[in-house]
Short mmCIF file of C-alpha atoms in Angstrom, two decimals:
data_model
loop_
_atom_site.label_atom_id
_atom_site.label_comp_id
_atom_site.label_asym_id
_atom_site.label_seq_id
_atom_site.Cartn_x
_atom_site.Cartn_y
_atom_site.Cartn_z
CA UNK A 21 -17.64 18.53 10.59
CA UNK A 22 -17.30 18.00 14.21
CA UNK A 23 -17.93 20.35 16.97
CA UNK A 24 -15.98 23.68 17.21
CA UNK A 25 -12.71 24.11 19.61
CA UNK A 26 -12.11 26.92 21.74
CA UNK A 27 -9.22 28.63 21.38
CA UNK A 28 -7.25 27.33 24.25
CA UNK A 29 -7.52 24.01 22.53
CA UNK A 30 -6.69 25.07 19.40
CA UNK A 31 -3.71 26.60 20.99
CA UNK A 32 -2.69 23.34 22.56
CA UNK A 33 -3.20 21.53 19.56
CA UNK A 34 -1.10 23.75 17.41
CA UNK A 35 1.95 23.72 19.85
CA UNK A 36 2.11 20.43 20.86
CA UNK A 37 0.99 18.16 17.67
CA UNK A 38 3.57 19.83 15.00
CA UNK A 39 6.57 18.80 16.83
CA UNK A 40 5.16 15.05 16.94
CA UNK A 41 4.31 15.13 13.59
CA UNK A 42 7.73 16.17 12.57
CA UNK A 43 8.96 13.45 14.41
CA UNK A 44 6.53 10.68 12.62
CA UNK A 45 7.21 12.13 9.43
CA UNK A 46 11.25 10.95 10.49
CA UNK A 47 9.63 7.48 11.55
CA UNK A 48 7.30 7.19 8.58
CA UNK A 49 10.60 7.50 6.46
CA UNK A 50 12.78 5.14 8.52
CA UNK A 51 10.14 2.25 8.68
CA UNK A 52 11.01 2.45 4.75
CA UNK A 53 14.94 2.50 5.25
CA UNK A 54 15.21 0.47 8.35
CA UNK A 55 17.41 -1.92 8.30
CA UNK A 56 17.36 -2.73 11.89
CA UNK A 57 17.69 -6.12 14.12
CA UNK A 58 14.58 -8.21 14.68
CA UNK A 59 14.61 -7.03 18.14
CA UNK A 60 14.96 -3.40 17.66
CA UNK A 61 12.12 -3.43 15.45
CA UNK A 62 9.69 -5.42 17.12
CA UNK A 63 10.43 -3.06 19.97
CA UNK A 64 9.70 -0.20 17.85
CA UNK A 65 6.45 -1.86 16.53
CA UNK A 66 5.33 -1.93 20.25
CA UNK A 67 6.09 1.53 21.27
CA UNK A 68 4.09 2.99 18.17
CA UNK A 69 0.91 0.72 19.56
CA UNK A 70 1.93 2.40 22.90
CA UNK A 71 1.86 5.68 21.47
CA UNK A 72 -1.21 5.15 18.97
CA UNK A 73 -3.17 4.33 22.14
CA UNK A 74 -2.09 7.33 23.89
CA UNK A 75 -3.23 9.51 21.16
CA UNK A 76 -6.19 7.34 20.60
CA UNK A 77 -7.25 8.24 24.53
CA UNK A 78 -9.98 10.76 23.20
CA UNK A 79 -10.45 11.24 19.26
CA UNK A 80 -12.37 13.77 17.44
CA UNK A 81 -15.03 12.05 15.24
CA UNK A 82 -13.73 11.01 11.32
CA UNK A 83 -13.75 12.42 9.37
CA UNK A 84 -10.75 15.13 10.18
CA UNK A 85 -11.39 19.17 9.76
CA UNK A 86 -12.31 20.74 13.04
CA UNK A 87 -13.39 24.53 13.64
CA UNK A 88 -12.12 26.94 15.92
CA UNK A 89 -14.75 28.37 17.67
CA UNK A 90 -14.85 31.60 14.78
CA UNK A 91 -15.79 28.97 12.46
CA UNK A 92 -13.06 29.05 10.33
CA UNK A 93 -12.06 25.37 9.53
CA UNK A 94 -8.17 24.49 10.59
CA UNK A 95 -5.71 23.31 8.42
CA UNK A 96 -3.56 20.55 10.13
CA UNK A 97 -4.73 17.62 8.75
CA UNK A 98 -4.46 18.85 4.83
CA UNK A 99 -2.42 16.06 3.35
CA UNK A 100 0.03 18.64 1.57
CA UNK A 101 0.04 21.77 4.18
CA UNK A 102 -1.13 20.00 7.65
CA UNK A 103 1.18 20.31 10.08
CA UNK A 104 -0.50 17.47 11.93
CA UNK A 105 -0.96 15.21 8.60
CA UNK A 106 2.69 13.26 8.76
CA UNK A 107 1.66 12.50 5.00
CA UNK A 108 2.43 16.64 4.05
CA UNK A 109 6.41 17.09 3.90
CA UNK A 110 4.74 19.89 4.19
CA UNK A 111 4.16 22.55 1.75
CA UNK A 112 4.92 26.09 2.93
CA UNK A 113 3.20 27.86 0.14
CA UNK A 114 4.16 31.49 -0.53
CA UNK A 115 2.41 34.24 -2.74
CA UNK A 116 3.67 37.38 -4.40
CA UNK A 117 1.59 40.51 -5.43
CA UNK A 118 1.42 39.55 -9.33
CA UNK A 119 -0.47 36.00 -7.86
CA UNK A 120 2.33 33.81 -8.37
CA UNK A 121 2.57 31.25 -5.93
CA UNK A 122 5.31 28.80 -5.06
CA UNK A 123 6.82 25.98 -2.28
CA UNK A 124 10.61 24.52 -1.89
CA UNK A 125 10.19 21.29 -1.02
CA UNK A 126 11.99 18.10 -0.49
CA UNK A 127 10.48 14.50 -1.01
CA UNK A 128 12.46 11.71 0.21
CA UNK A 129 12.29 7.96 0.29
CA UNK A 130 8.72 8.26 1.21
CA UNK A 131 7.23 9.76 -1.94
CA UNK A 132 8.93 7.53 -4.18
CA UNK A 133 7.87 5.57 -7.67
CA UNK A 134 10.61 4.48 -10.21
CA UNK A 135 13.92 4.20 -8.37
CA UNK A 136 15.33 7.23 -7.46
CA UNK A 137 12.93 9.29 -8.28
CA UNK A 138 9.53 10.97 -7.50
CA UNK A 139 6.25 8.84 -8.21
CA UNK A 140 4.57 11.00 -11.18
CA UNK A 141 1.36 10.95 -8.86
CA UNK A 142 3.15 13.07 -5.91
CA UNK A 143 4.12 15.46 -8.92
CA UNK A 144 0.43 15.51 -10.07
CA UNK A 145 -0.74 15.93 -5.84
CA UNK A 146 1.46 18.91 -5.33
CA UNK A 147 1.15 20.55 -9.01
CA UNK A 148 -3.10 20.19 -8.02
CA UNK A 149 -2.04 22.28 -4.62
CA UNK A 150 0.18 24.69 -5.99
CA UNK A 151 -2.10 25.42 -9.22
CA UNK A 152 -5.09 25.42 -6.95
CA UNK A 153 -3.78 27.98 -4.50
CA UNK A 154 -3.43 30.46 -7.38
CA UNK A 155 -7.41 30.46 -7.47
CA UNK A 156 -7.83 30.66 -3.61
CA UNK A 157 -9.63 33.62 -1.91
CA UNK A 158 -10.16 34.18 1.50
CA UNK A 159 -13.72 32.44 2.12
CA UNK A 160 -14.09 31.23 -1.46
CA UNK A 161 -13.04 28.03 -1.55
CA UNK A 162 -11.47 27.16 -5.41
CA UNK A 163 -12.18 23.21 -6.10
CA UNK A 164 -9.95 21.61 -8.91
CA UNK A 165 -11.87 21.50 -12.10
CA UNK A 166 -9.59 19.96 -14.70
CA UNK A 167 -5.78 18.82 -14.39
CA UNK A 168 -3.36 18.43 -17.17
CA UNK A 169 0.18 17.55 -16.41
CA UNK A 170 2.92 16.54 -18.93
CA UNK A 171 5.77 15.19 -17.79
CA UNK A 172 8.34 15.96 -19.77
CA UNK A 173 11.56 14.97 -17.34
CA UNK A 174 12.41 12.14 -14.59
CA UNK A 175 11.77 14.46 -11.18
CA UNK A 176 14.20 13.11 -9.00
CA UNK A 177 13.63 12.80 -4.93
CA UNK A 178 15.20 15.66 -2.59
CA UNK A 179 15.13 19.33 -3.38
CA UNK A 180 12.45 20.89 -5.97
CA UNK A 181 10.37 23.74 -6.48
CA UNK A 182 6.77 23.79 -7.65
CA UNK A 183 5.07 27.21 -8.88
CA UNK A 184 2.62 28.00 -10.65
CA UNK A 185 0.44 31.75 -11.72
CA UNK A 186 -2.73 32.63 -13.33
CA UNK A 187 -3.31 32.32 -16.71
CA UNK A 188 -6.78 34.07 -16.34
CA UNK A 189 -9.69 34.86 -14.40
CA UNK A 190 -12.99 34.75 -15.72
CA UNK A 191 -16.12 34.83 -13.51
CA UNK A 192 -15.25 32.72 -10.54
CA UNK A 193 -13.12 30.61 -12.76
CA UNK A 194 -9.22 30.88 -12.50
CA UNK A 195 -7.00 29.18 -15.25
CA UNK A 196 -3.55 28.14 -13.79
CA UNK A 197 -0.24 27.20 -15.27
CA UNK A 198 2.46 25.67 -13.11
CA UNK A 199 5.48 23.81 -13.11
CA UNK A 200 7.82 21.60 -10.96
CA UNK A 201 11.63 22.27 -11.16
CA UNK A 202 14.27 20.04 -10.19
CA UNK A 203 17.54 21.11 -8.18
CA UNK A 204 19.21 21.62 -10.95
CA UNK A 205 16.77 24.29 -12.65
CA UNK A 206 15.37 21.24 -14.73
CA UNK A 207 11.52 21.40 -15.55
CA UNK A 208 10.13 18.20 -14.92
CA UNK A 209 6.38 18.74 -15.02
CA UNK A 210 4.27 21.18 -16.78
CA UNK A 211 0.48 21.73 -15.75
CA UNK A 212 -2.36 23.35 -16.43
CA UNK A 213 -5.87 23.93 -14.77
CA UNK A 214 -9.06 25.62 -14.29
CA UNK A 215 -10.28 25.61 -10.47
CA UNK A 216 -14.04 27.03 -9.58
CA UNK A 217 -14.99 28.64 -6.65
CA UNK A 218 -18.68 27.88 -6.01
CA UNK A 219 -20.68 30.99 -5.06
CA UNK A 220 -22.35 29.41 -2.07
CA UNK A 221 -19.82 28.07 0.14
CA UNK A 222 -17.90 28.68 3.04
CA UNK A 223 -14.91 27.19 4.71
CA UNK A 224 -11.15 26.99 3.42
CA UNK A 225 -9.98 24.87 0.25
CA UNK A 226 -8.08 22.40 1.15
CA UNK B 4 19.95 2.17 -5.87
CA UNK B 5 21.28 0.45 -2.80
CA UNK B 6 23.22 -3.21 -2.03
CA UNK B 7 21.36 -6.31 -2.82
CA UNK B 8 19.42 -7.87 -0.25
CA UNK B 9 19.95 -11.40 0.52
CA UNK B 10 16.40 -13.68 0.34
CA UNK B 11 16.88 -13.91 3.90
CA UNK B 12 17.24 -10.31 4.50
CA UNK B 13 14.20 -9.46 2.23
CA UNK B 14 12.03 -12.15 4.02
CA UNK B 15 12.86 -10.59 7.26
CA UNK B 16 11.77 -7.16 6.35
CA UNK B 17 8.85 -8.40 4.52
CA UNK B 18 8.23 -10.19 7.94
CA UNK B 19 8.55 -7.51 10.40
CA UNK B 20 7.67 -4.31 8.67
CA UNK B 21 4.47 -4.16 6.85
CA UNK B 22 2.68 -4.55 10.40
CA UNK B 23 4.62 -2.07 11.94
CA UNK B 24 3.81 0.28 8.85
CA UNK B 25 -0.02 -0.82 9.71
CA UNK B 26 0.39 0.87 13.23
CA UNK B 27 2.39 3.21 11.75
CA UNK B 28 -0.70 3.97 9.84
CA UNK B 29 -2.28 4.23 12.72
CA UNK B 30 -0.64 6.53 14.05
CA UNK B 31 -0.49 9.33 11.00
CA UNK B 32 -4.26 9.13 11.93
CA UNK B 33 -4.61 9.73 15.28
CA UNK B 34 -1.90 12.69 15.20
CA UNK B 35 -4.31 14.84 13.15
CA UNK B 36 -7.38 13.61 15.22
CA UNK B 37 -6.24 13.14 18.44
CA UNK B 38 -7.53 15.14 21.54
CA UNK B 39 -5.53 13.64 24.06
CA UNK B 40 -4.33 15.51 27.46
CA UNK B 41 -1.05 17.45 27.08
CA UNK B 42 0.60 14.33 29.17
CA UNK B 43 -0.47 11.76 26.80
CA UNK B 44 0.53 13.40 23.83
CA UNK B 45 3.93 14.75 25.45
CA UNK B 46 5.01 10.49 25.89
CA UNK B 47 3.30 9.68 23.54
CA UNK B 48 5.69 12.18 21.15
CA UNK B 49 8.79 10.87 23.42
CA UNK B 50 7.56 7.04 22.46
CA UNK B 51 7.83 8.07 18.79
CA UNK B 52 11.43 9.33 18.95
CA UNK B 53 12.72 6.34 20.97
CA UNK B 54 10.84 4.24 18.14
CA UNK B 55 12.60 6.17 15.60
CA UNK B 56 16.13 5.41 17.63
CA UNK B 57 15.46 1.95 17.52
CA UNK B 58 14.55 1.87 13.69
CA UNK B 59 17.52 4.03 13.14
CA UNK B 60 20.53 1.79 14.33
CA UNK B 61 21.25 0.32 11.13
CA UNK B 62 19.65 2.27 8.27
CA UNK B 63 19.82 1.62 3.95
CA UNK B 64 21.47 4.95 2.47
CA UNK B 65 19.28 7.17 0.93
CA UNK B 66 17.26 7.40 -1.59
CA UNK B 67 14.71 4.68 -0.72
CA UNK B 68 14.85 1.33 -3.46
CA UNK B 69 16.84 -1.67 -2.65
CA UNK B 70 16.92 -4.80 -4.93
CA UNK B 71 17.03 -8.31 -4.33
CA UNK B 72 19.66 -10.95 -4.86
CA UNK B 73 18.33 -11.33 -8.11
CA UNK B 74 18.43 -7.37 -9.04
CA UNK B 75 14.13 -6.87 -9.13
CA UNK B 76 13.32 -3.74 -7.53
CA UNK B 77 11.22 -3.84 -4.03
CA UNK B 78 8.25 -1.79 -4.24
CA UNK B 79 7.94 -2.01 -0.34
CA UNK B 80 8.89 1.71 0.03
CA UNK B 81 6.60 3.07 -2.85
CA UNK B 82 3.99 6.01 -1.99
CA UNK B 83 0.89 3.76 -3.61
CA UNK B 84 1.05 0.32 -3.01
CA UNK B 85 4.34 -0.05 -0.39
CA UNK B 86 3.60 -2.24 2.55
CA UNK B 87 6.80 -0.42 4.39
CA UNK B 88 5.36 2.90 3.00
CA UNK B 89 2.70 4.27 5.77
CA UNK B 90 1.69 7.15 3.43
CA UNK B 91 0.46 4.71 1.27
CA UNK B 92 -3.35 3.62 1.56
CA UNK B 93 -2.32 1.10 0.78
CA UNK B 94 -3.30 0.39 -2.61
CA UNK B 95 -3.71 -3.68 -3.80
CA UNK B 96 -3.85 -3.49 -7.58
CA UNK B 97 -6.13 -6.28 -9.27
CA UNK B 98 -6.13 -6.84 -13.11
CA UNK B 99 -8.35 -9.22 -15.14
CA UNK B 100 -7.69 -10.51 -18.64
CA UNK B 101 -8.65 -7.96 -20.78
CA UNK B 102 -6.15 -5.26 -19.13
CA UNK B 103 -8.81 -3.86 -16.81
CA UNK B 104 -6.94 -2.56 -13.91
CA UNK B 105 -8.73 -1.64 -10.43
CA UNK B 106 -8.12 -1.39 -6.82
CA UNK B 107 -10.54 -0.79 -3.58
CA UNK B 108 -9.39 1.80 -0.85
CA UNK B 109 -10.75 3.55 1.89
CA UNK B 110 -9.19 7.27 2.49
CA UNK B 111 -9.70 8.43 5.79
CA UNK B 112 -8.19 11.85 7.52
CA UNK B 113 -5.15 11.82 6.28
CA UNK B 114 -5.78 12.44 2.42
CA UNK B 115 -8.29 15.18 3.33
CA UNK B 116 -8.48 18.67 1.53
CA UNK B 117 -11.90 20.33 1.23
CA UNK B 118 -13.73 19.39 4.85
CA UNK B 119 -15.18 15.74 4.90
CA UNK B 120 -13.42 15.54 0.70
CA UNK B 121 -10.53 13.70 -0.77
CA UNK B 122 -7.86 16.09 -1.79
CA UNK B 123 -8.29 16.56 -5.81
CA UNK B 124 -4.17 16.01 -5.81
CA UNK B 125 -4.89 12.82 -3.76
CA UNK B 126 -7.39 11.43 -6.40
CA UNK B 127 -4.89 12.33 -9.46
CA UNK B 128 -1.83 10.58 -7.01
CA UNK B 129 -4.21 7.71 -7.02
CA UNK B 130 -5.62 7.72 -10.72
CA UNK B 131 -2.16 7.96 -12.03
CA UNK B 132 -0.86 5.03 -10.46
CA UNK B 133 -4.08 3.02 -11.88
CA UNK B 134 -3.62 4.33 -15.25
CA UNK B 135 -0.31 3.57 -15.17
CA UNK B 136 -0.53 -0.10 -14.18
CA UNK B 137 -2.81 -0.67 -17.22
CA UNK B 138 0.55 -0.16 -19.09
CA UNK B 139 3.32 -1.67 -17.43
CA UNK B 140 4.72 -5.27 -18.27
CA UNK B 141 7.39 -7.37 -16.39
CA UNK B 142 10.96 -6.35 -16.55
CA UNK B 143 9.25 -2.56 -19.09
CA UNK B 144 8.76 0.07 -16.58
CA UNK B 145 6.24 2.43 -17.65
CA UNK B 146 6.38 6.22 -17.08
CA UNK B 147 3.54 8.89 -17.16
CA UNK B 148 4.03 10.70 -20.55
CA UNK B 149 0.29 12.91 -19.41
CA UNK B 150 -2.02 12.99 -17.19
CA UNK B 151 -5.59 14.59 -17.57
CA UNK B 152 -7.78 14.80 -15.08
CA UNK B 153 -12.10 16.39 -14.87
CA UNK B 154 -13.53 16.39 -11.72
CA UNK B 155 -16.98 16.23 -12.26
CA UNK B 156 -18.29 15.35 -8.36
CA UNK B 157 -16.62 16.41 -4.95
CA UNK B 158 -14.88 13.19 -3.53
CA UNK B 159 -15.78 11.64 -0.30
CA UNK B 160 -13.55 10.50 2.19
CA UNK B 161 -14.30 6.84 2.79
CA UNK B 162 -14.67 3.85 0.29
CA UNK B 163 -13.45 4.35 -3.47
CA UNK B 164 -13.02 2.38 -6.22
CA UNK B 165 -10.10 3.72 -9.10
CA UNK B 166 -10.27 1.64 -12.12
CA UNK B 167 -8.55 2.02 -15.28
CA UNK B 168 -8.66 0.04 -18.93
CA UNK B 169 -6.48 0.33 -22.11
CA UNK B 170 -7.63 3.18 -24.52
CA UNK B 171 -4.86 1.53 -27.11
CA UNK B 172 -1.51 0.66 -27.40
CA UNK B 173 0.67 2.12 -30.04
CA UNK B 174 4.22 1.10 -29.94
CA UNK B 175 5.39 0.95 -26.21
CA UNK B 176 3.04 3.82 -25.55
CA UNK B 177 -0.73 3.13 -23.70
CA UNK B 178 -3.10 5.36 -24.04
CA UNK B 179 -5.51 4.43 -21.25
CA UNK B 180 -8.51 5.68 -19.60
CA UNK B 181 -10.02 5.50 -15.99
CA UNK B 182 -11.93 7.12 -13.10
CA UNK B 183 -12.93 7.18 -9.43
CA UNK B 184 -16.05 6.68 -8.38
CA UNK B 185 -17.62 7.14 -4.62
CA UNK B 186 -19.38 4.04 -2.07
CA UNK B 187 -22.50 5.47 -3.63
CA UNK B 188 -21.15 4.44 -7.46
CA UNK B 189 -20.87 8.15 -8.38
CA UNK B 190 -17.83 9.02 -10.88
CA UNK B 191 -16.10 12.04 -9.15
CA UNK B 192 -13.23 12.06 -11.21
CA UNK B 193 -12.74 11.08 -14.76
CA UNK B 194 -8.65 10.61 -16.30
CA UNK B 195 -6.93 10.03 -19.22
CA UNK B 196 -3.36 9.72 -20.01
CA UNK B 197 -0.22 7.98 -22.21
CA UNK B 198 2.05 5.79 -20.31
CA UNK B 199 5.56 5.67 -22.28
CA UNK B 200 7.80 2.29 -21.88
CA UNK B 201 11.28 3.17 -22.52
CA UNK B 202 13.20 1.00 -24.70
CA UNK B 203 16.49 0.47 -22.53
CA UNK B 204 15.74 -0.18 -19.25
CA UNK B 205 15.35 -1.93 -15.96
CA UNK B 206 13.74 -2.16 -12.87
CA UNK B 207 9.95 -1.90 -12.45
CA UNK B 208 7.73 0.79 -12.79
CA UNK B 209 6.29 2.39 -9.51
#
């Protein structure tokens, strides 16, 4: 954990990295679909070393989650919600009053397996997310204690939802079920899961 | 699934790209741990979008797989172990004779959930693609059928090893087994799960 940032820096961070990182995310996906000249791309290759040692001027220490100066650990690098982590699409998750939680999503080029469609691990990385939020409280941190996932339809890339609600709750144990829909209303993946918050812990999950 | 590409259009990309994607890498890095003046990350952002202009001239319709000449699938865009694919790690799968799959990899920021921890959906992305390799053969794609997952230690970000091994194989589907375990030779996560080969089909798995 590295040392905490005052809230002018956090501020900074938070309105000047999530435009970037929207824009990576576009180059992340067309370094996949490029089908540029030689020239153009070599170009490109040297403006991302020009812009990688911009960034790289000052660096927080690795590994990545910083604290604001409250303590509480920020979010933006989380590989599925970080709005500084390129690698999230990312997840926007929303709750309702009954527990249920759920994200719209859309995976493109970049989170692809078989052709066409979603790799079953990117199913498995947001159903863990989605499932896992169901468990979070504010302060308790939930970790993911088991996973099952059955994949019972091809998820194809673009637009899906994932969801998922609590089965039950039993002493600092919640038991998830969850699901990710295609565009067309199609299940695709059913899961399952029990995720633990320890009793001596602080910080966020995930 | 997109045109062919001729050999001299798929050595070109092979040529070019995968060391862009390497900076690219990069660069998804330093976004979430950068502390660079407001300047510096302001070109830095404005490098990134002429990058993306340059990459984007000529561009392979979406979704992401193209084929060679000889109709074989690329797996250069694939989320695990695409060398155009800067989410991935990425991942170099080794296998030995008796179907014992593994691959090293070092997670840094980017696949972070719990503070200084791999993401639990990062270590079932991860697992599922070793699993899954213990099952496919040339030309027979394999597909996740399920996935189970215990998490018996937190993961560290850092150096892993996944490694998977055939359970059985029972008429085109592989039951297989595997884990993750930590630099320190800890198992953090154990799996399990049935990889199905379709009868009729093409392509390649992943």
């Amino acid at each position: 954990m590295n040392r905490h940032l005052s809230p002018a820096e956090v501020q900074q961070a938070e309105t000047l990295f999530p435009p970037l990182t929207d824009s990576l995310r576009e180059l992340v996906d067309l370094a996949i679909r490029s089908e540029a000249d030689e020239a153009d791309v070599r170009r490109a290759h040297a403006l991302i070393g020009e812009a990688a040692r911009l960034l790289g001027s000052r660096v927080a220490p690795h590994p990545g989650i910083r604290t604001a100066g409250d303590g509480g650990a920020l979010t933006w690098g989380n590989v599925l919600i970080g709005n500084r982590n390129a690698i999230a699409p990312p997840l926007r998750v929303h709750r309702d009053d009954t527990g249920k939680v759920w994200a719209d999503l859309v995976l493109g080029a970049a989170y692809e397996g078989p052709p066409g469609l979603v790799h079953g691990g990117v199913c498995a990385l947001v159903l863990d997310h989605i499932l896992g939020a169901t468990a979070h409280r504010p302060g308790e941190p939930a970790f993911t204690g088991t996973l099952t996932l059955r994949y019972v339809a091809p998820t194809p890339l673009g637009a899906l939802r994932a969801e998922a609600w609590v089965d039950r709750d039993d002493r600092g144990k919640t038991f998830a079920e969850g699901r990710l829909i295609d565009a067309a209303g199609t299940v695709t993946v059913q899961a399952e899961g029990i995720f633990i918050r320890p009793k001596a812990n602080s910080g966020t999950r995930r």
